[in-house]
mmCIF file of C-alpha atoms and ligand atoms in Angstrom:
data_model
loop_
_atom_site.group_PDB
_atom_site.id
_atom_site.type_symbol
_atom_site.label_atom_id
_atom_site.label_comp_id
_atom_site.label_asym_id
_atom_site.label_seq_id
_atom_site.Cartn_x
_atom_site.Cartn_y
_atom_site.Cartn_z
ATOM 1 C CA UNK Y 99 0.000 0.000 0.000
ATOM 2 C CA UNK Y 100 1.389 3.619 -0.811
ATOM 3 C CA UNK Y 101 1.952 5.818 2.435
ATOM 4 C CA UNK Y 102 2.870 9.239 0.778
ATOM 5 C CA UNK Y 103 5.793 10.564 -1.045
ATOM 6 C CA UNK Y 104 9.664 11.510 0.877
ATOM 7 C CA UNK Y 105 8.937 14.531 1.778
ATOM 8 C CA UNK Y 106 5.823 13.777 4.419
ATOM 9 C CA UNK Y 107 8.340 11.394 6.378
ATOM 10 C CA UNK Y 108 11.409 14.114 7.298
ATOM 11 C CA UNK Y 109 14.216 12.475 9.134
ATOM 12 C CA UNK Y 110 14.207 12.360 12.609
ATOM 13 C CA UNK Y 111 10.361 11.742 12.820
ATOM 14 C CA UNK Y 112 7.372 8.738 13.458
ATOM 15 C CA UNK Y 113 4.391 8.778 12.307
ATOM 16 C CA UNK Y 114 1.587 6.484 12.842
ATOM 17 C CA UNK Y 115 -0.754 5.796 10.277
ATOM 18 C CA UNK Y 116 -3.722 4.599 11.745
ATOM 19 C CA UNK Y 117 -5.675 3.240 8.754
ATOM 20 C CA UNK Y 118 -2.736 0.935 7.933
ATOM 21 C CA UNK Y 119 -1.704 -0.257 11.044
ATOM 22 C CA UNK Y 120 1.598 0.668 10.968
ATOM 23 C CA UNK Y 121 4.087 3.273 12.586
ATOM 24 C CA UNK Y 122 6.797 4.821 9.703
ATOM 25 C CA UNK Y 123 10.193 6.037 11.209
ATOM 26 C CA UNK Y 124 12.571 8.572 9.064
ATOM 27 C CA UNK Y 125 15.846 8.846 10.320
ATOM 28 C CA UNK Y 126 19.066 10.007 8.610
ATOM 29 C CA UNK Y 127 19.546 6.246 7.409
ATOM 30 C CA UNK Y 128 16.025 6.074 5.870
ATOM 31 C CA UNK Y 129 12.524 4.773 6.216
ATOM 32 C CA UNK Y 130 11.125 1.728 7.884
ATOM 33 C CA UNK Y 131 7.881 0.834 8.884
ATOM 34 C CA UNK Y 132 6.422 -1.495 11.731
ATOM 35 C CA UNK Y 133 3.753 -3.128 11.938
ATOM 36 C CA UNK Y 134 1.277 -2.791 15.185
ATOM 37 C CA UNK Y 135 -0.150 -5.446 14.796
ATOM 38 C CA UNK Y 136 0.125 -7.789 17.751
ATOM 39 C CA UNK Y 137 1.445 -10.821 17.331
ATOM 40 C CA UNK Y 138 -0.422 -12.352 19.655
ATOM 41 C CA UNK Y 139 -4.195 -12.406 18.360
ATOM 42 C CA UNK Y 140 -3.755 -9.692 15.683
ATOM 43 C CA UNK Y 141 -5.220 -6.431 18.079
ATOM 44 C CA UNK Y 142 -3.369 -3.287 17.308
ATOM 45 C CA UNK Y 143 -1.007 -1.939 19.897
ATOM 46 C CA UNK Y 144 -1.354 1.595 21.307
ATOM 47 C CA UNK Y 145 2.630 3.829 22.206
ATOM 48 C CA UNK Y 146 3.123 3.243 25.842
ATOM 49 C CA UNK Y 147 5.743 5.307 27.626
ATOM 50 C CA UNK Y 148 8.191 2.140 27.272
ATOM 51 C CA UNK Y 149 7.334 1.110 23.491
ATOM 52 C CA UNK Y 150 3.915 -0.707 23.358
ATOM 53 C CA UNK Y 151 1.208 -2.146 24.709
ATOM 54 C CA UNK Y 152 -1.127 -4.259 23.324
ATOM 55 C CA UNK Y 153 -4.661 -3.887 24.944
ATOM 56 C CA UNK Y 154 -6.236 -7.058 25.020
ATOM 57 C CA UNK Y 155 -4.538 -9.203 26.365
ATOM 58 C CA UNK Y 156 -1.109 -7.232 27.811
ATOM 59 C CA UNK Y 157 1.511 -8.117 25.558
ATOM 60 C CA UNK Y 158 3.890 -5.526 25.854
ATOM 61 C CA UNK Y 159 6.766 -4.828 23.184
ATOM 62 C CA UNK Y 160 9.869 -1.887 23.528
ATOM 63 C CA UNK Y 161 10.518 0.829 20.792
ATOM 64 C CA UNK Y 162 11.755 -1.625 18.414
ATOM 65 C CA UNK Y 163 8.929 -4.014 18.738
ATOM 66 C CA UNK Y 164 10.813 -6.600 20.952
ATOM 67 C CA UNK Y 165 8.498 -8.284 23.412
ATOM 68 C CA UNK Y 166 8.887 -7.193 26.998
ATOM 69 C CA UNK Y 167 5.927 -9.355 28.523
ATOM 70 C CA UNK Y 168 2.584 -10.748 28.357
ATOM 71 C CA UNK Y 169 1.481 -13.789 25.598
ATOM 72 C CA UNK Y 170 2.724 -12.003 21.914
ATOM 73 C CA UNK Y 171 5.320 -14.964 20.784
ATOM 74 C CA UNK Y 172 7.254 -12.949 18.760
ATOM 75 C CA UNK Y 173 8.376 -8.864 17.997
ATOM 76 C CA UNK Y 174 6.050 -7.030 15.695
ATOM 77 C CA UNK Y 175 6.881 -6.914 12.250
ATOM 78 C CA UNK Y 176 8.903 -4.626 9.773
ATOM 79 C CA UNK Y 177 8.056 -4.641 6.558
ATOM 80 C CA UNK Y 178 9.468 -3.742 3.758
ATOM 81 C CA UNK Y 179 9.116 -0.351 2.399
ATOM 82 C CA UNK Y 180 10.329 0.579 -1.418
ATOM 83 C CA UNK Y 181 9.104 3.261 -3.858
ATOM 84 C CA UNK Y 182 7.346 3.466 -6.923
ATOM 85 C CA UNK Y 183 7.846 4.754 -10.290
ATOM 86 C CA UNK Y 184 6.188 7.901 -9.539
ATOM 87 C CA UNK Y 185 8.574 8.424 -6.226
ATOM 88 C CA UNK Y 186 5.326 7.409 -3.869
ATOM 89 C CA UNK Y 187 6.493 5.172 -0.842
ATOM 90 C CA UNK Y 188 4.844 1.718 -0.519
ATOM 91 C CA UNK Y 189 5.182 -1.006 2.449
ATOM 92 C CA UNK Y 190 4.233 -4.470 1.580
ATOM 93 C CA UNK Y 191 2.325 -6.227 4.828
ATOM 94 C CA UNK Y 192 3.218 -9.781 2.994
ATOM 95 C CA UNK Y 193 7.184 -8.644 3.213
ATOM 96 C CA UNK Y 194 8.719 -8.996 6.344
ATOM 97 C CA UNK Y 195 12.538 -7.502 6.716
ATOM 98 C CA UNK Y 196 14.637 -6.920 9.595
ATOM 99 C CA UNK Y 197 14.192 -4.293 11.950
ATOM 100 C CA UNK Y 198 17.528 -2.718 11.127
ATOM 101 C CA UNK Y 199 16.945 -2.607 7.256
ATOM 102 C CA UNK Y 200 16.277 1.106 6.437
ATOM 103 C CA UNK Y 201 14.654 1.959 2.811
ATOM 104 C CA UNK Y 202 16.652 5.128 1.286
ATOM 105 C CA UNK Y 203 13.922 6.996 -0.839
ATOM 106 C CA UNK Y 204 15.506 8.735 -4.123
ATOM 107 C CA UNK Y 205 14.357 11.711 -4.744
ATOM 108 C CA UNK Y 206 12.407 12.305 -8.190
ATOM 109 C CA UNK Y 207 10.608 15.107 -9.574
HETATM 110 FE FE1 FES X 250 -2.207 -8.740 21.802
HETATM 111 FE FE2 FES X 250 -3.383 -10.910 22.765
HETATM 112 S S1 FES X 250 -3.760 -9.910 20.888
HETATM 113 S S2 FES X 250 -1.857 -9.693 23.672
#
């Protein structure tokens, strides 16, 4: 699904985008995007002060989507984000990639 073009994703800033269930982070290295969905039952986690918390049944998970507690068997997912033709982002929910792998938008037009 397309989430916007570079420039609505500066560096240095998250967004969440509700509708897609996922959070985007920019940093200097590039874009990634996680997934909030638990991994538990498939509820979507809310931001808690120490990463998130997923609110029904208390899996918790830290910044980078580890778990930290409750039933969720493994970290939420990263997926892989990539660009298209017309320099829109897109993540693909079927394409999971590590949490360290950081998508470098080009910049056209
Ligand atoms: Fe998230 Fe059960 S669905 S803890």
């Amino acid at each position: 699904f397309r989430i916007g073009t570079p420039i609505e994703f500066p560096a240095g800033t998250t967004r969440i985008l509700p509708e897609r269930q996922v959070r985007i982070v920019s940093t200097d290295q590039g874009l990634a995007a996680m997934s909030l969905v638990c991994t538990h039952l498939g509820c979507i986690v809310g931001e808690s002060p120490s990463g998130f918390l997923c609110p029904c049944h208390g899996s918790s998970f830290d910044p980078q989507g580890k778990v930290t507690g409750g039933p969720a068997p493994r970290p939420l997912r990263w997926l892989q984000v990539s660009q298209g033709a017309d320099g829109a982002l897109q993540v693909d929910a079927t394409k999971e990639v590590s949490p360290d792998v950081y998508y470098r938008p080009m910049k056209i037009g």
